[in-house]
Amino acid sequence: MKVTTDCWAPEWERIEEKVLRQHQLTRLQETLKQATKSPFYREKFRQAGLSFPKISHLEEIQQLPFTEKEDLRQSYPFGLVTVPLEKLVRLHASSGTTGKSTLIFHTKKDIDTWASLVARCLYMVGARPGDIFQNMMTYGLFTGGLGLHYGAEKIGLLVVPSGSGNTQKQIEFFRDIGTTLIHITPSYCLHLAQVVAEMELLPERDLKLRLAIMGAEPYSEATRKKLEKALNIKVYNCYGLSEMNGPGVAFECPFQHGLHLWEDHFFPEIIDPETGRVLPEGEEGELVLTTLQREGMPLIRYRTRDLTRFIRGICRCGRIHRRIERIKGRSDDMFIVKGVNIFPSQIETVLMEIPEVDANFLIIIDRKEGLDLLTVQVEIKQEYFRGDLQSLREIQEKIREKLKNTIIVNPMVELVEPGTIPPSTGKAKRVIDNRRL
Ligand code: DLL
């Protein structure tokens, strides 16, 4: 593989460790000063007995209280804002929340900083002027659309803000204008690949796609491989959350051994979600992030609920920004069946390694007579429905066995034809837990 190690922002991407840590400390001190301008943090620090928190070593951040999603809800709408209204230029909101939305406000400087960060990510994986970038993420309050848009324009890519949905039209664009780069959720991309096949297009013959940026939800290596094969593209993982701007918090470099978390913008910690203690490097836990560059709404020790670990050592690309492993899932995504903890990503990993499985699956949990029942509906490629019943039964049994080996619980497996489960064009909803209804 030809690997590009060029940087968009060499002064930050090639920064030395010592200089980076000093920069983090300075930025952290400034961030704390800025945060205290918001009513929320003034009160939070007062309650923690810190009238003005001072930090002289990075480790001292551990003495500061966490910020949680619930804090943002309680402070709705402006409680965490640190600048006058006339300095704010953009509002985004976190997806998938119940009750009050989680609002994030940005100044002009925040938006510019975010765009530069995204440009860094895209450039790192080889996006260059001349690329045609179809941004197939929802534009709006969700950060996936606008977040990548400005970074891509900054590099000078030709941006097609097509948004999500209208899949056939999107594919016509691929063909007619020669799209080379897409940004899409993995679950929507699985559906896209299905429609490309239905339209009888051969990616290597009919399309010019070469790169896909994928994130906003967890996906396994098996899904990546499946999509790379189906669309003849290279897939790069992009992580982010609205509370930390959105996409671009961490991104894979061409060596694809974890995602570089941009430590000049965010101070990361991995904690034990139960005790809140910072874990030794390499242990899996919850990612906690502090903004280091944000002006309009800095966040201190924000609990992401995302589970990951730091990968030890320096990446072969030379960037010293620490890498995190692909996100396993959110601690609040985990469900318990018959006392066993299960993440949807475990089920996804098993299914996407099975060649007969098509694009989509759904996990349904019921409780009957006090017992939990786990059903996994799986779309199987059309050709297997043309065969005999016995071979379908064998596929069903194979899936059940493989799932049971991984998740311990014995699931019921239902095989369904492609297109039976409504496809998602954004973040997929994989679990229906009827016990919670
Ligand atoms: O999903 C921001 C984003 C947009 C990231 C486009 C990447 C690409 P939220 O809607 O606030 O923001 O959801 C954030 O999505 O806490 C994770 O649980 C999950 N998530 C985001 N990226 C990944 C990823 C956007 N690469 C929540 N892998 C986060 C796994 C991801 N989970």
Short mmCIF file of C-alpha atoms and ligand atoms in Angstrom, two decimals:
data_model
loop_
_atom_site.label_atom_id
_atom_site.label_comp_id
_atom_site.label_asym_id
_atom_site.label_seq_id
_atom_site.Cartn_x
_atom_site.Cartn_y
_atom_site.Cartn_z
CA MET A 1 0.00 0.00 0.00
CA LYS A 2 1.29 3.46 -0.85
CA VAL A 3 0.99 5.47 2.31
CA THR A 4 0.89 9.25 2.32
CA THR A 5 2.36 10.84 5.41
CA ASP A 6 1.86 14.43 4.26
CA CYS A 7 0.32 16.76 6.80
CA TRP A 8 -2.19 19.58 6.45
CA ALA A 9 -0.97 21.19 9.66
CA PRO A 10 2.61 19.90 10.15
CA GLU A 11 3.28 22.23 13.09
CA TRP A 12 0.53 20.40 15.02
CA GLU A 13 0.63 16.95 13.47
CA ARG A 14 4.41 16.63 13.82
CA ILE A 15 4.58 18.36 17.19
CA GLU A 16 6.99 16.87 19.76
CA GLU A 17 5.50 15.22 22.80
CA LYS A 18 7.05 17.67 25.28
CA VAL A 19 5.81 20.68 23.36
CA LEU A 20 2.34 19.13 23.02
CA ARG A 21 2.04 18.54 26.78
CA GLN A 22 3.11 22.12 27.52
CA HIS A 23 0.59 23.38 24.97
CA GLN A 24 -2.13 21.25 26.60
CA LEU A 25 -1.34 22.67 30.02
CA THR A 26 -1.47 26.26 28.79
CA ARG A 27 -4.68 25.63 26.86
CA LEU A 28 -6.22 23.86 29.82
CA GLN A 29 -5.47 26.80 32.09
CA GLU A 30 -7.03 29.17 29.56
CA THR A 31 -10.02 26.86 29.09
CA LEU A 32 -10.67 26.81 32.83
CA LYS A 33 -10.55 30.58 32.92
CA GLN A 34 -12.97 30.74 29.99
CA ALA A 35 -15.30 28.09 31.46
CA THR A 36 -15.70 30.07 34.67
CA LYS A 37 -17.49 32.73 32.63
CA SER A 38 -20.51 30.43 32.31
CA PRO A 39 -23.08 30.29 35.11
CA PHE A 40 -22.94 26.49 34.96
CA TYR A 41 -19.21 26.13 35.63
CA ARG A 42 -19.13 28.92 38.21
CA GLU A 43 -21.69 26.95 40.19
CA LYS A 44 -20.13 23.56 39.45
CA PHE A 45 -16.70 24.67 40.67
CA ARG A 46 -18.22 26.42 43.69
CA GLN A 47 -19.99 23.19 44.66
CA ALA A 48 -16.69 21.30 44.29
CA GLY A 49 -15.10 23.79 46.69
CA LEU A 50 -12.99 25.40 43.96
CA SER A 51 -13.75 29.08 43.59
CA PHE A 52 -11.27 29.27 40.73
CA PRO A 53 -9.65 25.97 39.73
CA LYS A 54 -5.91 26.29 39.15
CA ILE A 55 -3.85 23.63 37.46
CA SER A 56 -0.08 23.47 37.34
CA HIS A 57 0.29 19.86 36.09
CA LEU A 58 -1.92 18.02 33.60
CA GLU A 59 -2.67 15.24 36.10
CA GLU A 60 -4.38 17.78 38.35
CA ILE A 61 -7.29 17.76 35.94
CA GLN A 62 -8.37 14.63 37.82
CA GLN A 63 -9.40 16.81 40.74
CA LEU A 64 -12.01 18.57 38.65
CA PRO A 65 -15.63 17.39 38.51
CA PHE A 66 -17.02 15.65 35.44
CA THR A 67 -19.55 17.22 33.09
CA GLU A 68 -22.39 14.95 31.99
CA LYS A 69 -25.00 15.07 29.25
CA GLU A 70 -27.59 15.63 31.95
CA ASP A 71 -25.75 18.82 32.99
CA LEU A 72 -26.18 20.15 29.47
CA ARG A 73 -29.89 19.33 29.56
CA GLN A 74 -30.34 20.98 32.94
CA SER A 75 -28.56 24.11 31.71
CA TYR A 76 -30.69 24.30 28.56
CA PRO A 77 -30.44 26.47 26.56
CA PHE A 78 -27.63 28.93 27.38
CA GLY A 79 -26.26 27.84 30.77
CA LEU A 80 -22.84 26.75 29.49
CA VAL A 81 -22.24 29.61 27.07
CA THR A 82 -19.26 31.79 27.94
CA VAL A 83 -19.54 34.64 25.42
CA PRO A 84 -22.18 37.30 24.64
CA LEU A 85 -24.89 36.20 22.21
CA GLU A 86 -23.56 38.42 19.44
CA LYS A 87 -20.36 36.37 19.32
CA LEU A 88 -22.24 33.11 18.62
CA VAL A 89 -22.67 32.09 14.98
CA ARG A 90 -23.88 28.48 15.02
CA LEU A 91 -25.95 26.05 17.05
CA HIS A 92 -25.81 22.24 16.78
CA ALA A 93 -27.62 19.63 18.82
CA SER A 94 -26.72 16.13 19.87
CA SER A 95 -28.66 13.34 18.19
CA GLY A 96 -30.70 10.60 19.75
CA THR A 97 -31.52 12.32 22.97
CA THR A 98 -34.80 12.09 24.77
CA GLY A 99 -36.25 15.07 26.58
CA LYS A 100 -34.53 18.41 26.12
CA SER A 101 -31.93 18.54 23.36
CA THR A 102 -28.29 18.99 24.14
CA LEU A 103 -27.32 22.29 22.53
CA ILE A 104 -23.82 23.26 21.50
CA PHE A 105 -23.02 26.84 20.56
CA HIS A 106 -20.06 27.97 18.47
CA THR A 107 -18.34 31.28 17.83
CA LYS A 108 -16.83 32.15 14.44
CA LYS A 109 -13.43 31.16 15.82
CA ASP A 110 -14.81 27.79 16.98
CA ILE A 111 -16.22 27.06 13.54
CA ASP A 112 -12.94 28.00 11.83
CA THR A 113 -10.92 25.88 14.26
CA TRP A 114 -13.23 22.90 13.67
CA ALA A 115 -12.98 23.29 9.89
CA SER A 116 -9.17 23.29 10.11
CA LEU A 117 -9.29 20.17 12.24
CA VAL A 118 -11.52 18.37 9.75
CA ALA A 119 -9.27 19.52 6.89
CA ARG A 120 -6.37 17.92 8.74
CA CYS A 121 -8.25 14.61 8.94
CA LEU A 122 -9.26 14.56 5.30
CA TYR A 123 -5.83 15.58 4.07
CA MET A 124 -4.21 12.88 6.20
CA VAL A 125 -6.01 10.14 4.26
CA GLY A 126 -5.20 11.63 0.89
CA ALA A 127 -8.13 13.94 0.00
CA ARG A 128 -6.83 16.62 -2.37
CA PRO A 129 -8.15 19.37 -4.68
CA GLY A 130 -9.58 17.58 -7.68
CA ASP A 131 -11.48 15.15 -5.46
CA ILE A 132 -15.25 15.25 -5.71
CA PHE A 133 -16.64 14.86 -2.22
CA GLN A 134 -20.25 13.75 -1.85
CA ASN A 135 -21.30 14.42 1.71
CA MET A 136 -24.05 11.88 2.34
CA MET A 137 -24.69 12.83 5.96
CA THR A 138 -27.72 14.75 7.18
CA TYR A 139 -27.28 18.52 7.07
CA GLY A 140 -28.88 20.39 9.94
CA LEU A 141 -28.58 20.25 13.68
CA PHE A 142 -26.67 16.97 13.32
CA THR A 143 -22.96 17.75 12.94
CA GLY A 144 -22.14 15.13 10.31
CA GLY A 145 -23.22 17.31 7.36
CA LEU A 146 -21.89 20.80 8.04
CA GLY A 147 -18.96 19.48 10.09
CA LEU A 148 -17.23 17.79 7.18
CA HIS A 149 -18.47 20.33 4.65
CA TYR A 150 -16.32 23.26 5.77
CA GLY A 151 -13.21 21.17 6.31
CA ALA A 152 -13.52 19.76 2.81
CA GLU A 153 -13.98 23.22 1.28
CA LYS A 154 -10.95 24.44 3.20
CA ILE A 155 -8.78 21.87 1.40
CA GLY A 156 -10.39 22.81 -1.89
CA LEU A 157 -12.37 19.66 -2.60
CA LEU A 158 -15.44 20.00 -4.79
CA VAL A 159 -18.18 19.46 -2.22
CA VAL A 160 -21.52 17.95 -3.20
CA PRO A 161 -23.80 18.57 -0.18
CA SER A 162 -26.21 15.81 -1.12
CA GLY A 163 -27.23 14.92 2.45
CA SER A 164 -28.63 11.49 3.27
CA GLY A 165 -31.38 9.54 1.53
CA ASN A 166 -32.58 9.45 -2.09
CA THR A 167 -30.09 6.68 -2.71
CA GLN A 168 -30.61 6.09 -6.44
CA LYS A 169 -30.11 9.79 -7.15
CA GLN A 170 -26.94 9.77 -5.08
CA ILE A 171 -25.61 6.85 -7.13
CA GLU A 172 -26.50 8.65 -10.37
CA PHE A 173 -24.34 11.51 -9.12
CA PHE A 174 -21.49 9.08 -8.48
CA ARG A 175 -21.72 7.93 -12.05
CA ASP A 176 -22.39 11.25 -13.78
CA ILE A 177 -19.97 13.55 -11.99
CA GLY A 178 -17.38 10.98 -10.95
CA THR A 179 -17.56 11.26 -7.15
CA THR A 180 -14.28 10.08 -5.61
CA LEU A 181 -14.87 10.58 -1.90
CA ILE A 182 -17.95 10.02 0.27
CA HIS A 183 -18.90 10.66 3.87
CA ILE A 184 -21.59 8.32 5.13
CA THR A 185 -22.67 6.26 8.12
CA PRO A 186 -21.68 2.58 7.88
CA SER A 187 -25.30 1.42 8.16
CA TYR A 188 -26.38 3.68 5.30
CA CYS A 189 -23.36 2.55 3.30
CA LEU A 190 -24.45 -1.09 3.63
CA HIS A 191 -27.76 -0.09 2.07
CA LEU A 192 -26.00 2.00 -0.58
CA ALA A 193 -23.89 -0.99 -1.61
CA GLN A 194 -27.06 -3.02 -1.94
CA VAL A 195 -28.63 -0.42 -4.26
CA VAL A 196 -25.43 -0.14 -6.34
CA ALA A 197 -25.68 -3.90 -6.92
CA GLU A 198 -29.41 -3.70 -7.74
CA MET A 199 -28.64 -1.01 -10.34
CA GLU A 200 -26.21 -3.52 -11.85
CA LEU A 201 -23.29 -1.15 -11.52
CA LEU A 202 -19.79 -2.48 -11.12
CA PRO A 203 -17.86 -0.02 -8.93
CA GLU A 204 -14.50 -0.77 -10.55
CA ARG A 205 -15.95 -0.29 -14.02
CA ASP A 206 -18.69 2.32 -13.58
CA LEU A 207 -17.69 4.45 -10.59
CA LYS A 208 -14.66 6.46 -9.51
CA LEU A 209 -15.10 6.15 -5.75
CA ARG A 210 -11.80 5.75 -3.92
CA LEU A 211 -12.28 6.91 -0.32
CA ALA A 212 -15.08 6.74 2.22
CA ILE A 213 -15.11 8.52 5.56
CA MET A 214 -17.34 6.60 7.96
CA GLY A 215 -18.40 7.27 11.49
CA ALA A 216 -21.21 8.47 13.75
CA GLU A 217 -21.89 4.89 14.89
CA PRO A 218 -19.83 1.83 15.79
CA TYR A 219 -18.88 -0.68 13.12
CA SER A 220 -16.62 -3.68 13.01
CA GLU A 221 -13.59 -4.50 10.90
CA ALA A 222 -15.76 -7.08 9.13
CA THR A 223 -18.19 -4.35 8.05
CA ARG A 224 -15.32 -2.21 6.82
CA LYS A 225 -13.95 -5.08 4.73
CA LYS A 226 -17.38 -5.89 3.34
CA LEU A 227 -17.95 -2.28 2.24
CA GLU A 228 -14.45 -1.88 0.83
CA LYS A 229 -15.03 -4.93 -1.33
CA ALA A 230 -18.57 -4.03 -2.38
CA LEU A 231 -17.72 -0.47 -3.44
CA ASN A 232 -14.04 -0.81 -4.34
CA ILE A 233 -13.07 1.92 -1.86
CA LYS A 234 -10.84 2.49 1.15
CA VAL A 235 -12.80 3.19 4.34
CA TYR A 236 -11.49 5.46 7.11
CA ASN A 237 -13.01 5.65 10.55
CA CYS A 238 -13.95 9.09 11.88
CA TYR A 239 -15.05 9.63 15.48
CA GLY A 240 -16.66 12.59 17.11
CA LEU A 241 -19.61 13.87 19.08
CA SER A 242 -21.60 17.08 18.97
CA GLU A 243 -20.44 18.09 22.43
CA MET A 244 -16.85 18.13 21.10
CA ASN A 245 -17.83 19.93 17.82
CA GLY A 246 -18.77 16.77 15.94
CA PRO A 247 -16.75 14.67 13.44
CA GLY A 248 -12.98 15.03 13.56
CA VAL A 249 -12.19 14.41 17.23
CA ALA A 250 -10.27 11.27 16.28
CA PHE A 251 -9.48 9.88 12.85
CA GLU A 252 -7.60 6.98 11.33
CA CYS A 253 -4.36 7.66 9.52
CA PRO A 254 -3.41 5.55 6.49
CA PHE A 255 -1.83 2.92 8.78
CA GLN A 256 -5.27 2.26 10.28
CA HIS A 257 -4.12 1.05 13.64
CA GLY A 258 -6.50 3.01 15.84
CA LEU A 259 -7.73 6.58 15.54
CA HIS A 260 -5.47 9.54 16.34
CA LEU A 261 -7.22 11.66 18.91
CA TRP A 262 -6.17 15.24 18.25
CA GLU A 263 -4.59 16.13 21.55
CA ASP A 264 -3.92 19.76 20.68
CA HIS A 265 -7.71 20.24 20.64
CA PHE A 266 -8.92 17.77 23.27
CA PHE A 267 -7.50 16.43 26.51
CA PRO A 268 -8.50 12.76 26.69
CA GLU A 269 -8.80 10.51 29.73
CA ILE A 270 -10.09 6.96 30.00
CA ILE A 271 -11.90 6.22 33.20
CA ASP A 272 -13.59 3.36 34.93
CA PRO A 273 -17.26 4.19 34.31
CA GLU A 274 -18.24 2.83 37.72
CA THR A 275 -15.71 4.54 39.96
CA GLY A 276 -14.75 7.52 37.79
CA ARG A 277 -11.05 6.74 38.37
CA VAL A 278 -8.58 7.28 35.55
CA LEU A 279 -7.40 3.90 34.26
CA PRO A 280 -3.82 2.87 33.47
CA GLU A 281 -2.94 3.34 29.80
CA GLY A 282 -4.19 0.48 27.63
CA GLU A 283 -7.18 -0.50 29.78
CA GLU A 284 -10.65 -0.28 28.35
CA GLY A 285 -13.01 2.28 29.82
CA GLU A 286 -15.06 5.37 29.12
CA LEU A 287 -13.57 8.21 27.15
CA VAL A 288 -13.67 11.58 28.90
CA LEU A 289 -12.78 14.69 26.93
CA THR A 290 -11.94 18.29 27.73
CA THR A 291 -12.00 20.91 24.99
CA LEU A 292 -8.74 22.83 24.71
CA GLN A 293 -9.58 25.30 21.97
CA ARG A 294 -13.26 26.11 22.38
CA GLU A 295 -14.35 29.63 23.03
CA GLY A 296 -18.17 29.73 23.01
CA MET A 297 -18.84 26.67 25.10
CA PRO A 298 -15.84 24.92 26.63
CA LEU A 299 -16.50 21.56 28.28
CA ILE A 300 -14.45 20.15 31.12
CA ARG A 301 -14.07 16.38 31.63
CA TYR A 302 -17.11 15.55 29.53
CA ARG A 303 -18.24 11.93 29.94
CA THR A 304 -18.79 10.63 26.42
CA ARG A 305 -20.14 7.19 27.50
CA ASP A 306 -18.06 5.77 24.62
CA LEU A 307 -15.97 2.73 25.44
CA THR A 308 -12.46 2.41 24.09
CA ARG A 309 -8.80 2.16 25.15
CA PHE A 310 -5.55 3.92 24.30
CA ILE A 311 -3.24 2.03 21.98
CA ARG A 312 0.28 2.08 23.37
CA GLY A 313 3.30 3.26 21.38
CA ILE A 314 3.92 5.69 18.57
CA CYS A 315 2.18 5.19 15.25
CA ARG A 316 4.24 4.38 12.19
CA CYS A 317 2.97 7.60 10.59
CA GLY A 318 5.03 9.53 13.13
CA ARG A 319 2.16 11.48 14.70
CA ILE A 320 2.42 11.38 18.46
CA HIS A 321 -1.24 12.21 19.10
CA ARG A 322 -2.39 9.15 21.01
CA ARG A 323 -4.55 6.57 19.26
CA ILE A 324 -7.77 5.13 20.56
CA GLU A 325 -9.15 1.78 19.52
CA ARG A 326 -12.34 1.85 17.44
CA ILE A 327 -15.29 2.60 19.73
CA LYS A 328 -16.79 -0.62 21.05
CA GLY A 329 -20.13 1.05 21.78
CA ARG A 330 -21.68 3.34 24.33
CA SER A 331 -22.02 2.18 27.89
CA ASP A 332 -25.70 3.12 27.59
CA ASP A 333 -26.09 1.01 24.37
CA MET A 334 -25.31 -2.16 26.24
CA PHE A 335 -28.30 -4.33 27.02
CA ILE A 336 -28.62 -7.18 29.45
CA VAL A 337 -30.32 -10.42 28.46
CA LYS A 338 -30.61 -13.21 30.99
CA GLY A 339 -28.03 -11.39 33.07
CA VAL A 340 -25.45 -11.25 30.27
CA ASN A 341 -24.11 -7.89 29.07
CA ILE A 342 -24.32 -7.59 25.30
CA PHE A 343 -23.22 -4.80 22.93
CA PRO A 344 -24.89 -4.51 19.51
CA SER A 345 -21.36 -4.27 18.06
CA GLN A 346 -20.63 -7.88 19.16
CA ILE A 347 -23.61 -9.09 17.15
CA GLU A 348 -22.63 -6.91 14.18
CA THR A 349 -19.09 -8.30 14.18
CA VAL A 350 -20.33 -11.90 14.03
CA LEU A 351 -22.95 -11.24 11.34
CA MET A 352 -20.76 -9.25 8.97
CA GLU A 353 -18.19 -12.05 8.88
CA ILE A 354 -20.80 -14.46 7.50
CA PRO A 355 -20.78 -14.32 3.69
CA GLU A 356 -24.48 -15.14 3.27
CA VAL A 357 -25.52 -12.12 5.38
CA ASP A 358 -26.65 -9.06 3.42
CA ALA A 359 -26.89 -5.45 4.64
CA ASN A 360 -29.14 -5.21 7.63
CA PHE A 361 -30.08 -6.77 10.94
CA LEU A 362 -32.28 -5.99 13.91
CA ILE A 363 -32.10 -7.08 17.54
CA ILE A 364 -35.42 -7.54 19.30
CA ILE A 365 -35.70 -8.26 23.01
CA ASP A 366 -38.91 -9.41 24.65
CA ARG A 367 -39.86 -10.73 28.04
CA LYS A 368 -42.29 -13.63 28.22
CA GLU A 369 -43.36 -15.15 31.52
CA GLY A 370 -40.45 -13.48 33.25
CA LEU A 371 -37.87 -14.75 30.77
CA ASP A 372 -35.82 -12.61 28.39
CA LEU A 373 -36.02 -13.60 24.73
CA LEU A 374 -33.45 -12.39 22.25
CA THR A 375 -34.32 -12.47 18.56
CA VAL A 376 -31.94 -11.44 15.82
CA GLN A 377 -33.52 -10.73 12.44
CA VAL A 378 -30.94 -11.02 9.69
CA GLU A 379 -31.22 -10.11 6.02
CA ILE A 380 -29.75 -12.84 3.86
CA LYS A 381 -28.64 -12.33 0.26
CA GLN A 382 -31.44 -12.88 -2.23
CA GLU A 383 -29.78 -15.82 -3.99
CA TYR A 384 -30.13 -18.00 -0.86
CA PHE A 385 -33.90 -17.65 -0.94
CA ARG A 386 -33.89 -19.24 -4.37
CA GLY A 387 -32.31 -22.41 -2.97
CA ASP A 388 -33.97 -25.15 -0.94
CA LEU A 389 -35.34 -24.80 2.57
CA GLN A 390 -32.71 -27.12 4.01
CA SER A 391 -29.82 -24.82 3.03
CA LEU A 392 -31.64 -21.86 4.59
CA ARG A 393 -32.01 -23.86 7.80
CA GLU A 394 -28.29 -24.58 7.73
CA ILE A 395 -27.50 -20.86 7.39
CA GLN A 396 -29.87 -20.10 10.26
CA GLU A 397 -28.21 -22.70 12.45
CA LYS A 398 -24.73 -21.47 11.55
CA ILE A 399 -25.66 -17.90 12.52
CA ARG A 400 -27.27 -19.00 15.77
CA GLU A 401 -24.24 -21.07 16.74
CA LYS A 402 -21.73 -18.30 15.95
CA LEU A 403 -23.78 -15.72 17.84
CA LYS A 404 -24.12 -18.00 20.83
CA ASN A 405 -20.36 -18.57 20.91
CA THR A 406 -19.77 -14.83 21.11
CA ILE A 407 -22.59 -13.48 23.25
CA ILE A 408 -23.15 -16.63 25.36
CA VAL A 409 -26.92 -16.19 25.22
CA ASN A 410 -28.72 -18.45 22.74
CA PRO A 411 -30.67 -16.21 20.35
CA MET A 412 -33.56 -16.99 18.03
CA VAL A 413 -32.46 -16.22 14.50
CA GLU A 414 -34.95 -15.15 11.84
CA LEU A 415 -33.77 -15.00 8.26
CA VAL A 416 -35.43 -12.34 6.13
CA GLU A 417 -35.08 -11.19 2.53
CA PRO A 418 -33.02 -8.10 1.66
CA GLY A 419 -35.01 -4.90 2.12
CA THR A 420 -37.30 -6.35 4.82
CA ILE A 421 -35.77 -4.31 7.63
CA PRO A 422 -36.22 -0.59 6.91
CA PRO A 423 -32.80 0.73 5.85
CA SER A 424 -31.32 3.64 7.76
CA THR A 425 -29.99 6.70 5.99
CA GLY A 426 -28.33 8.05 9.11
CA LYS A 427 -27.55 6.33 12.39
CA ALA A 428 -29.13 2.89 12.50
CA LYS A 429 -31.44 1.87 15.31
CA ARG A 430 -30.37 -1.73 15.85
CA VAL A 431 -32.13 -2.65 19.07
CA ILE A 432 -35.82 -2.80 19.92
CA ASP A 433 -36.14 -3.59 23.58
CA ASN A 434 -39.81 -4.34 24.20
CA ARG A 435 -39.08 -4.78 27.90
CA ARG A 436 -38.58 -1.02 28.20
CA LEU A 437 -41.86 -0.11 26.49
O1 DLL B 1 -22.24 11.39 15.48
C1 DLL B 1 -20.68 13.19 15.13
C2 DLL B 1 -20.13 12.50 13.93
C3 DLL B 1 -20.68 12.74 12.70
C4 DLL B 1 -19.05 11.65 14.06
C5 DLL B 1 -20.14 12.13 11.58
C6 DLL B 1 -18.50 11.03 12.95
C7 DLL B 1 -19.05 11.26 11.72
P1 DLL B 1 -23.51 12.80 17.81
O2 DLL B 1 -24.74 12.74 17.00
O3 DLL B 1 -23.45 13.74 18.94
O4 DLL B 1 -22.28 13.19 16.89
O5 DLL B 1 -23.22 11.34 18.31
C8 DLL B 1 -22.02 11.08 18.99
O6 DLL B 1 -21.91 8.81 18.11
O7 DLL B 1 -20.65 9.59 21.33
C9 DLL B 1 -20.51 7.80 19.67
O8 DLL B 1 -21.33 7.05 20.55
C10 DLL B 1 -21.06 7.69 18.27
N1 DLL B 1 -19.97 7.75 17.29
C11 DLL B 1 -19.54 8.80 16.59
N2 DLL B 1 -18.54 8.43 15.77
C12 DLL B 1 -18.31 7.11 15.98
C13 DLL B 1 -17.39 6.16 15.45
C14 DLL B 1 -21.81 12.48 15.81
N3 DLL B 1 -16.50 6.44 14.52
C15 DLL B 1 -21.92 9.60 19.30
N4 DLL B 1 -17.45 4.90 15.95
C16 DLL B 1 -20.61 9.27 19.96
C17 DLL B 1 -18.35 4.58 16.90
C18 DLL B 1 -19.22 6.69 16.96
N5 DLL B 1 -19.23 5.42 17.41
#
